[in-house]
mmCIF file of C-alpha atoms and ligand atoms in Angstrom:
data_model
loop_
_atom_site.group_PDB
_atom_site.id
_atom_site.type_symbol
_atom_site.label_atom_id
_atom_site.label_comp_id
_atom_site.label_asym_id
_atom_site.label_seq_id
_atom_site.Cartn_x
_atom_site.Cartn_y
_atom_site.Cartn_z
ATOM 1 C CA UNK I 1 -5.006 -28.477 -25.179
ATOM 2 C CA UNK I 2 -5.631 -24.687 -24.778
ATOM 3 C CA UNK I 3 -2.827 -22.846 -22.853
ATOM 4 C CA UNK I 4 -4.059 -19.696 -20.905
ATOM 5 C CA UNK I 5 -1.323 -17.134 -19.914
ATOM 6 C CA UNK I 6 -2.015 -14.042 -17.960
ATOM 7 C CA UNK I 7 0.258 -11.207 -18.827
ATOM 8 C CA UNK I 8 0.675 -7.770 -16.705
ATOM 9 C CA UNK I 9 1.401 -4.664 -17.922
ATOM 10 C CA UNK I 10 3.947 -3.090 -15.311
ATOM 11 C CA UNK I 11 6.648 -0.742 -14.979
ATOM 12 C CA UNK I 12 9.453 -1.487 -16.818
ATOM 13 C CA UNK I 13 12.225 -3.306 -14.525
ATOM 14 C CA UNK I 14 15.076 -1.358 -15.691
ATOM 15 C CA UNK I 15 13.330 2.098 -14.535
ATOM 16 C CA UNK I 16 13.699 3.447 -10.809
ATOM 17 C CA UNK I 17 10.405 4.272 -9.772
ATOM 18 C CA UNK I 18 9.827 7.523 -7.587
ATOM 19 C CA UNK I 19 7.317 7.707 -4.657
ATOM 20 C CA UNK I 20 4.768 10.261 -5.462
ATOM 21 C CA UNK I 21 5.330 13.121 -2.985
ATOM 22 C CA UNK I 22 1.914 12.844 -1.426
ATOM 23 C CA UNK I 23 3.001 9.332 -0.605
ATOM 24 C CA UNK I 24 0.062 7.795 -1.607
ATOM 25 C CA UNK I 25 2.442 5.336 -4.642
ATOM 26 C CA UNK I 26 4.807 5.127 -7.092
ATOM 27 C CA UNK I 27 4.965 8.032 -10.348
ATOM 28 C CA UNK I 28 3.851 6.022 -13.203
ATOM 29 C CA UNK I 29 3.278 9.236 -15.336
ATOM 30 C CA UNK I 30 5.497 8.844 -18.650
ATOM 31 C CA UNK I 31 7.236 5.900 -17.656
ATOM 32 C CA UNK I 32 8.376 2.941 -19.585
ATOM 33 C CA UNK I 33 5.927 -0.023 -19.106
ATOM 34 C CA UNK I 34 6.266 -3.450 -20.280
ATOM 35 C CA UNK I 35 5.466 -6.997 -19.477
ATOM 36 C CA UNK I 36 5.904 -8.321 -16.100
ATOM 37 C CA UNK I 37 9.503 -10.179 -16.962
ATOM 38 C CA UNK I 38 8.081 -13.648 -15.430
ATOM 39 C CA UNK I 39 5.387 -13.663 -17.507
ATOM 40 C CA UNK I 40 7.093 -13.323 -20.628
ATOM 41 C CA UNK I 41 8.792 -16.586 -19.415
ATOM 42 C CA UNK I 42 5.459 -18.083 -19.084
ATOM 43 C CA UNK I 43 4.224 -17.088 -22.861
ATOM 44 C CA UNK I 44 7.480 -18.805 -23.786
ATOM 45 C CA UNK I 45 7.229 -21.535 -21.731
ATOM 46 C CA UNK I 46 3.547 -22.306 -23.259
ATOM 47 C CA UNK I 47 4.867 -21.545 -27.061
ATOM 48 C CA UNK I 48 7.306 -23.705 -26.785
ATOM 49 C CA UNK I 49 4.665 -26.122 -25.547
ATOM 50 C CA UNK I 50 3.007 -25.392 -28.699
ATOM 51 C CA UNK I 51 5.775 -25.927 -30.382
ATOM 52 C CA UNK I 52 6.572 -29.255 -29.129
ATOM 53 C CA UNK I 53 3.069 -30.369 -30.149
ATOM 54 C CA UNK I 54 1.421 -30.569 -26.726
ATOM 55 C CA UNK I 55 -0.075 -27.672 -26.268
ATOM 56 C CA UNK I 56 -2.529 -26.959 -29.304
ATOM 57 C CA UNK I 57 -3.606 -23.058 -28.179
ATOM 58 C CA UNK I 58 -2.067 -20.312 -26.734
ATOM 59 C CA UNK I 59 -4.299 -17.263 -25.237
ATOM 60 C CA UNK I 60 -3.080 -14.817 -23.335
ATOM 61 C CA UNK I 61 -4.722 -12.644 -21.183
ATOM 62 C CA UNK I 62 -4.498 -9.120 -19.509
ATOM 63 C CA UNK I 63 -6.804 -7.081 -17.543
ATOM 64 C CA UNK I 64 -6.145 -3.591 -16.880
ATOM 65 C CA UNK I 65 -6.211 -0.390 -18.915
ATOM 66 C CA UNK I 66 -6.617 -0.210 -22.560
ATOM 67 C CA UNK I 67 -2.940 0.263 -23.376
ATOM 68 C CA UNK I 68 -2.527 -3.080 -22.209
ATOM 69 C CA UNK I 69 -3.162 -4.365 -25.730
ATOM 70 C CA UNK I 70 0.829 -3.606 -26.254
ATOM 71 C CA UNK I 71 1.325 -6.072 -24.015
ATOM 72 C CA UNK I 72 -0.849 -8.556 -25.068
ATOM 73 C CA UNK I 73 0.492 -8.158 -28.717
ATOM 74 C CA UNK I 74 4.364 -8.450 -27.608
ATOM 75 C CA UNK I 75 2.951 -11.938 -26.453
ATOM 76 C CA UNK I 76 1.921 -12.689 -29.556
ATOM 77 C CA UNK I 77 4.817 -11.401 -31.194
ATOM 78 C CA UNK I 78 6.372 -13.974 -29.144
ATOM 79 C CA UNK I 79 3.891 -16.570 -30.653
ATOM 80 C CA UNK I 80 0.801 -16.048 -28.753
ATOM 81 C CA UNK I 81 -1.887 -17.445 -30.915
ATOM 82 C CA UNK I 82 -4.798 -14.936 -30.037
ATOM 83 C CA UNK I 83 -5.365 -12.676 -26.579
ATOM 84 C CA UNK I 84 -8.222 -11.509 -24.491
ATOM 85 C CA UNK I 85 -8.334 -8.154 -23.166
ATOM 86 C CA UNK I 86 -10.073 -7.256 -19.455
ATOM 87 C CA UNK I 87 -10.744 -3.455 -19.899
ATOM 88 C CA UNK I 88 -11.200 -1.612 -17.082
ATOM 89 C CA UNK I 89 -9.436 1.672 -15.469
ATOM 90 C CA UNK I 90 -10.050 -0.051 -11.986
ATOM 91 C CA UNK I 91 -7.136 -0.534 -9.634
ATOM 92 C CA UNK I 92 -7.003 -4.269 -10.021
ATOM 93 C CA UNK I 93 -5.304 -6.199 -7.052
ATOM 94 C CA UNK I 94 -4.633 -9.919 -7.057
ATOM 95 C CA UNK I 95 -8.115 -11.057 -6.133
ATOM 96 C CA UNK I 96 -9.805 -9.138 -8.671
ATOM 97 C CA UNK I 97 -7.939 -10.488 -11.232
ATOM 98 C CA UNK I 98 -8.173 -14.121 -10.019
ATOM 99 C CA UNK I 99 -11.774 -13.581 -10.341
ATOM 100 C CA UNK I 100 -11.150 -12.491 -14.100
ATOM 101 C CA UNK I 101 -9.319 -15.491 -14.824
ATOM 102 C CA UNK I 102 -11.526 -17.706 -13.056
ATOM 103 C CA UNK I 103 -14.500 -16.536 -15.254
ATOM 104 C CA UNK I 104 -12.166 -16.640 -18.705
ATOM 105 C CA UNK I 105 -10.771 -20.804 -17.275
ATOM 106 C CA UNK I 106 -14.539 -21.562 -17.002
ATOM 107 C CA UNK I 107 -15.077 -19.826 -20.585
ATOM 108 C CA UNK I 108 -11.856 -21.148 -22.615
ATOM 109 C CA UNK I 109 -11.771 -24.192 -20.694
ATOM 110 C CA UNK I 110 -7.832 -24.577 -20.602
ATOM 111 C CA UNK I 111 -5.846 -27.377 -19.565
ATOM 112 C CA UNK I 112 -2.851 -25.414 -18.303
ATOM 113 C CA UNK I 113 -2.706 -21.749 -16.854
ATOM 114 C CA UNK I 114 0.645 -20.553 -16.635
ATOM 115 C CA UNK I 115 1.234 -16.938 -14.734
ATOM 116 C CA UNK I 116 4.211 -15.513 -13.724
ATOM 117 C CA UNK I 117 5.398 -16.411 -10.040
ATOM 118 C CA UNK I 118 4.907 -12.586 -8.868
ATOM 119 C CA UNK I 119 4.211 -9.016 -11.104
ATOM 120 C CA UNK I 120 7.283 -6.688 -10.188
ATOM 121 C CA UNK I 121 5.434 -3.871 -9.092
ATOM 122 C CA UNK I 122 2.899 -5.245 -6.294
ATOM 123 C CA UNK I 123 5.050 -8.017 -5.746
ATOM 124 C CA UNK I 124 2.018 -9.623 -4.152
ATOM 125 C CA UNK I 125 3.016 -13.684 -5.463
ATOM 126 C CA UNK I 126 -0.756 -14.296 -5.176
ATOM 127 C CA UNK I 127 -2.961 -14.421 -8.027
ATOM 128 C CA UNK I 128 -1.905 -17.925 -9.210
ATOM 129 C CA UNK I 129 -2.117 -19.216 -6.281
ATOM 130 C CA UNK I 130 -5.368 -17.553 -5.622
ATOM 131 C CA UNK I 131 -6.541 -18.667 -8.960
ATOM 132 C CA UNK I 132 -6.256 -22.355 -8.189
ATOM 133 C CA UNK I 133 -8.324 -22.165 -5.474
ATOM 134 C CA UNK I 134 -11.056 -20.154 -6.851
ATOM 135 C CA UNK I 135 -11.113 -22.477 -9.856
ATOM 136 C CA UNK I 136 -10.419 -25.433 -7.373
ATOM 137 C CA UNK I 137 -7.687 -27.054 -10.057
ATOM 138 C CA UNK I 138 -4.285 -27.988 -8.569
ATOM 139 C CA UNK I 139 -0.878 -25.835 -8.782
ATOM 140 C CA UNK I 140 2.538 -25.791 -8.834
ATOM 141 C CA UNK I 141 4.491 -22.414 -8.075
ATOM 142 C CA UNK I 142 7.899 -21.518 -9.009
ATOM 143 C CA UNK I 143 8.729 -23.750 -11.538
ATOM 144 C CA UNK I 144 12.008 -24.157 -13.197
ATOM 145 C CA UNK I 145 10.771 -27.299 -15.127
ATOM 146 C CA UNK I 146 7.828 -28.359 -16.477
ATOM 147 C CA UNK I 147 7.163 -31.716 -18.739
ATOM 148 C CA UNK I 148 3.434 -32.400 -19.874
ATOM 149 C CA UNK I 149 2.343 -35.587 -20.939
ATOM 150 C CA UNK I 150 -0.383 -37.969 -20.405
ATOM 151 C CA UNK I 151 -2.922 -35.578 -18.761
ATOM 152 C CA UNK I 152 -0.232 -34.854 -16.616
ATOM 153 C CA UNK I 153 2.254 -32.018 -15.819
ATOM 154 C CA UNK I 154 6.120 -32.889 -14.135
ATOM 155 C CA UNK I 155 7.117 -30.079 -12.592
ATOM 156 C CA UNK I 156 10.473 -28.864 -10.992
ATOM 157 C CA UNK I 157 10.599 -26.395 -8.048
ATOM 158 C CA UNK I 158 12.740 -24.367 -6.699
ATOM 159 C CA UNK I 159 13.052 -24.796 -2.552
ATOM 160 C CA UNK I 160 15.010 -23.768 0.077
ATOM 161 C CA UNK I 161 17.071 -27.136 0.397
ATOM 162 C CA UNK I 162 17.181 -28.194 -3.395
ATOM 163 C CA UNK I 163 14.516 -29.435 -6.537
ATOM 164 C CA UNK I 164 11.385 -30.707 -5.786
ATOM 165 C CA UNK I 165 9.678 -32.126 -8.148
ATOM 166 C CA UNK I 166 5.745 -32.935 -8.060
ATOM 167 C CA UNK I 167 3.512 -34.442 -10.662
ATOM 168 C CA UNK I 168 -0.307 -32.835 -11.378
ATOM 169 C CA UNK I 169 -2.809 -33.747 -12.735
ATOM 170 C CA UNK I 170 -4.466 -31.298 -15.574
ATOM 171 C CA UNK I 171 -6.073 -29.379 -15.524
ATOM 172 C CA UNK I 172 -4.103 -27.081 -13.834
ATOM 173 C CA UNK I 173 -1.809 -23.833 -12.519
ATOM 174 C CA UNK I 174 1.271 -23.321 -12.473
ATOM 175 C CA UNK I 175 3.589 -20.747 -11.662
ATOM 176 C CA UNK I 176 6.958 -19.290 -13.594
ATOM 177 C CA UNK I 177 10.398 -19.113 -11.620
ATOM 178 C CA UNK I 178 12.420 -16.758 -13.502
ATOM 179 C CA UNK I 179 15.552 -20.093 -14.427
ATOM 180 C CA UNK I 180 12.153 -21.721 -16.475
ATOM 181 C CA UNK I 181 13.525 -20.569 -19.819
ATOM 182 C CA UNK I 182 14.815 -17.598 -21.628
ATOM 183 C CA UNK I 183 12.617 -15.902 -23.167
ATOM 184 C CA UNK I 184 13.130 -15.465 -27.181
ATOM 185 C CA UNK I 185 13.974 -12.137 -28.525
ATOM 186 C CA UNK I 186 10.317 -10.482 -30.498
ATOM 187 C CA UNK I 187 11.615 -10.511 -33.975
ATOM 188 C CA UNK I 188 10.064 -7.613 -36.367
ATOM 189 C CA UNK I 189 8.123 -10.199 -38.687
ATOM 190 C CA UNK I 190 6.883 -11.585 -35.849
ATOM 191 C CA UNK I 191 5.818 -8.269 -34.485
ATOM 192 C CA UNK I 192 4.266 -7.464 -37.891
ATOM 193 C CA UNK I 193 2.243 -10.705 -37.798
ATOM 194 C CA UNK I 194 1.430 -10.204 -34.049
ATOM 195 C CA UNK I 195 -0.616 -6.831 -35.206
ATOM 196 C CA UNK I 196 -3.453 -9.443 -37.387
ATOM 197 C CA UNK I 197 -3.747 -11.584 -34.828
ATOM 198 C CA UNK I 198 -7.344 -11.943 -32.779
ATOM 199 C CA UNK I 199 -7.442 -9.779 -30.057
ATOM 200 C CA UNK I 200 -10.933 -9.237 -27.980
ATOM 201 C CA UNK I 201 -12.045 -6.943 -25.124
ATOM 202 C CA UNK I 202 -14.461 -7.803 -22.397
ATOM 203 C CA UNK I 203 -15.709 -5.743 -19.345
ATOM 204 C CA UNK I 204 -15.365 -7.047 -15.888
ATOM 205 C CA UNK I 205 -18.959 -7.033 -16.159
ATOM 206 C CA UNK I 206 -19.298 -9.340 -19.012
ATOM 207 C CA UNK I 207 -17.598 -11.769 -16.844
ATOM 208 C CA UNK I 208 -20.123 -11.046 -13.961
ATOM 209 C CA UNK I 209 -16.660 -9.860 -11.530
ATOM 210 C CA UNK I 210 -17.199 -7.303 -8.877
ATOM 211 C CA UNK I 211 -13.370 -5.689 -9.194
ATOM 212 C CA UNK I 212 -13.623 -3.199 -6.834
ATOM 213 C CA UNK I 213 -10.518 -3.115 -4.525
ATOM 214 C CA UNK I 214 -10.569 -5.073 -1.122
ATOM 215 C CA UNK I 215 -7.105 -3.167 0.315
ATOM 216 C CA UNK I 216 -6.307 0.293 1.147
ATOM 217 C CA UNK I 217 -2.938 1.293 0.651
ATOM 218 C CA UNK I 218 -2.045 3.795 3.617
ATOM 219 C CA UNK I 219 1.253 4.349 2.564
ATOM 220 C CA UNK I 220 4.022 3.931 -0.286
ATOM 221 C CA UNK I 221 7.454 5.298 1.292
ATOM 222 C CA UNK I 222 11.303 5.247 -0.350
ATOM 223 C CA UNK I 223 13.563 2.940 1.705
ATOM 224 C CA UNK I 224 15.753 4.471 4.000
ATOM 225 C CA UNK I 225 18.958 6.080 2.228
ATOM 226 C CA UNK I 226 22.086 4.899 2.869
ATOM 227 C CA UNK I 227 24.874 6.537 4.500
ATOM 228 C CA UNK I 228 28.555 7.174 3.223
ATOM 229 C CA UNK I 229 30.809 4.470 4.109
ATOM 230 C CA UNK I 230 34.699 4.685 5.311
ATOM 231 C CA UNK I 231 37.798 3.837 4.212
ATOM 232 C CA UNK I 232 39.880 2.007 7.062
ATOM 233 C CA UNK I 233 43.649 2.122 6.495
ATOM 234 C CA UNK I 234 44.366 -1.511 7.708
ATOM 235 C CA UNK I 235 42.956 -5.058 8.858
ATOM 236 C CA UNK I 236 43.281 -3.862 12.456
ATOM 237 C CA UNK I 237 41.653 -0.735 12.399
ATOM 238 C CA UNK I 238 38.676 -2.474 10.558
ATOM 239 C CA UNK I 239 38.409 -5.236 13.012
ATOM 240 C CA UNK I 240 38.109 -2.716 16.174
ATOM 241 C CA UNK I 241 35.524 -0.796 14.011
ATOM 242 C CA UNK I 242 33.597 -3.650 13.688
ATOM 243 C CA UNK I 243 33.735 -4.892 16.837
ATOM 244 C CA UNK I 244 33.634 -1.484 19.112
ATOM 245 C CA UNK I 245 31.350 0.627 16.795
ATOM 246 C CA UNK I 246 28.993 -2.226 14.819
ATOM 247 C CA UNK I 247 29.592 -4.521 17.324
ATOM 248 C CA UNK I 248 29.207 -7.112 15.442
ATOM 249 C CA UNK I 249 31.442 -9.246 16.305
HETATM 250 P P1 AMP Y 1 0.843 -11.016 -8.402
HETATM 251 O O1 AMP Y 1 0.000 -11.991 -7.639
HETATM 252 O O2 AMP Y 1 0.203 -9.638 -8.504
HETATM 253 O O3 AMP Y 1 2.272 -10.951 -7.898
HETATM 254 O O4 AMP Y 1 0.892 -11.535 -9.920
HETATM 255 C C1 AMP Y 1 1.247 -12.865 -10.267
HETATM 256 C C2 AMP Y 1 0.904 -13.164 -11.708
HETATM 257 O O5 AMP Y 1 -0.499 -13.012 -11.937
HETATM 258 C C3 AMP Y 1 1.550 -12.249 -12.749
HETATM 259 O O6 AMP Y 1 2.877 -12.667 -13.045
HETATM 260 C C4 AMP Y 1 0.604 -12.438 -13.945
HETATM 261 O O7 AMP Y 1 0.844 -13.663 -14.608
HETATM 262 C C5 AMP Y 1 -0.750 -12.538 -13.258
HETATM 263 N N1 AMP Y 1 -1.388 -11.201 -13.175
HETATM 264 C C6 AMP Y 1 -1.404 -10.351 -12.105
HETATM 265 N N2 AMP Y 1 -2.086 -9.210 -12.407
HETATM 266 C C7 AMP Y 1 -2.488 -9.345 -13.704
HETATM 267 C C8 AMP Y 1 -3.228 -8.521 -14.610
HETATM 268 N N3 AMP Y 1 -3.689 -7.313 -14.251
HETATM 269 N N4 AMP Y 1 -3.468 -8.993 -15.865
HETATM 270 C C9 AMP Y 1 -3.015 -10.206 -16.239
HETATM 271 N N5 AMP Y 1 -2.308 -11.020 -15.437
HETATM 272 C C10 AMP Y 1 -2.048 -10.616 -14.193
#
């Protein structure tokens, strides 16, 4: 069984991103960029499928820019076995790229897709599930468990009241929660051997995908700064504050 994973390059999480001053997005000019953190779960997630024997494959995918190829060799540092590269300089939003992966699923044929739950910069939380409809195949999102056997995937989600846990049938989606796993550190061998691996680039157009963008982002704004706070001498004083000035209780 082939494993597909889709991997996004974004900006790093540890960096605070800056609106551009013409509000029209963030300043991604000479800032750090890595993998979206839940994907790197999922390229763990499907290696360790690998590992366990189930899983005999494991592509992953990126579409974006050409410097995306970092990315998609730090997955197979992690133990990717060979990746696929979607070049374009196209602002790709979530539909786009569940066209892209559509097109690759019919091509590679995989029994499991696993994406992350939601990239950290658009924090859109669509293209999985956008994916399983376009490709008609059934998902399960936010997963904190998954089991594969018999044609079949158990998996664990994380809700509001507790674990649910539903059974698919495969092919199919699913969707990384970030308590899946923990991802393995990218050891230096394993970056050195990540560098022969197979890694090919297509154009949207090979795949016959129109990527053009459907939304118009009117504006990107910084949230609203927050004020200083005071220091209240005692219990009481606090209390009246809160309930004369706040009211809040
Ligand atoms: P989103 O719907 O944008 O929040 O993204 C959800 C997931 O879709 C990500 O965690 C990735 O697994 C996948 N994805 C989104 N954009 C891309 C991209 N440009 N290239 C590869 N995978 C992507």
């Amino acid at each position: 069984m082939k494993v597909l994973v889709p991997v996004k390059r974004v900006v790093d999480y540890n960096v605070k991103v800056r609106v551009k001053a013409d509000s029209t997005g963030v300043d991604i000019a000479n800032v750090k960029m890595s993998m979206n953190p839940f994907d790197e779960i999922a390229v763990e997630e499907a290696v360790r499928l690998k590992e366990k024997g189930v899983a005999t494959e494991v592509i992953a995918v990126s579409c974006g820019v050409t410097q995306c190829q970092e990315t998609l060799r730090t997955a197979m540092a992690i133990g990717a076995d060979r990746a696929i590269l979607v070049e374009t300089s196209e602002e790709l939003q979530p539909l786009a790229v569940a066209k892209l992966l559509k097109a690759l699923v019919d091509k590679e044929q995989p029994g499991l897709v696993i994406l992350g739950k939601q990239a950290i910069d658009d924090d859109a939380n669509q293209t999985g599930q956008m994916l399983a409809a376009l490709a008609d195949l059934p998902q399960a999102t936010f997963a904190s468990k998954v089991e594969v056997a018999d044609g079949k995937a158990k998996v664990t989600r994380e809700v509001d009241g507790g674990l649910e846990t539903l059974s698919i049938t495969l092919p199919a989606i699913i969707t990384t929660d970030l308590r899946l796993n923990e991802p393995r550190y990218v050891t230096l061998p394993n970056i050195m051997k990540a560098k022969k691996k197979q890694l090919d680039t297509l154009k949207p157009e090979d795949l016959g995908v129109d990527v053009k963008p459907r939304l118009k982002t009117l504006k990107v704004s910084e949230p609203p700064k927050r004020g200083a706070g005071v220091k209240v001498p005692d219990v009481a004083t606090l209390v009246a504050k809160l309930k004369n000035e706040a009211k809040v209780i």
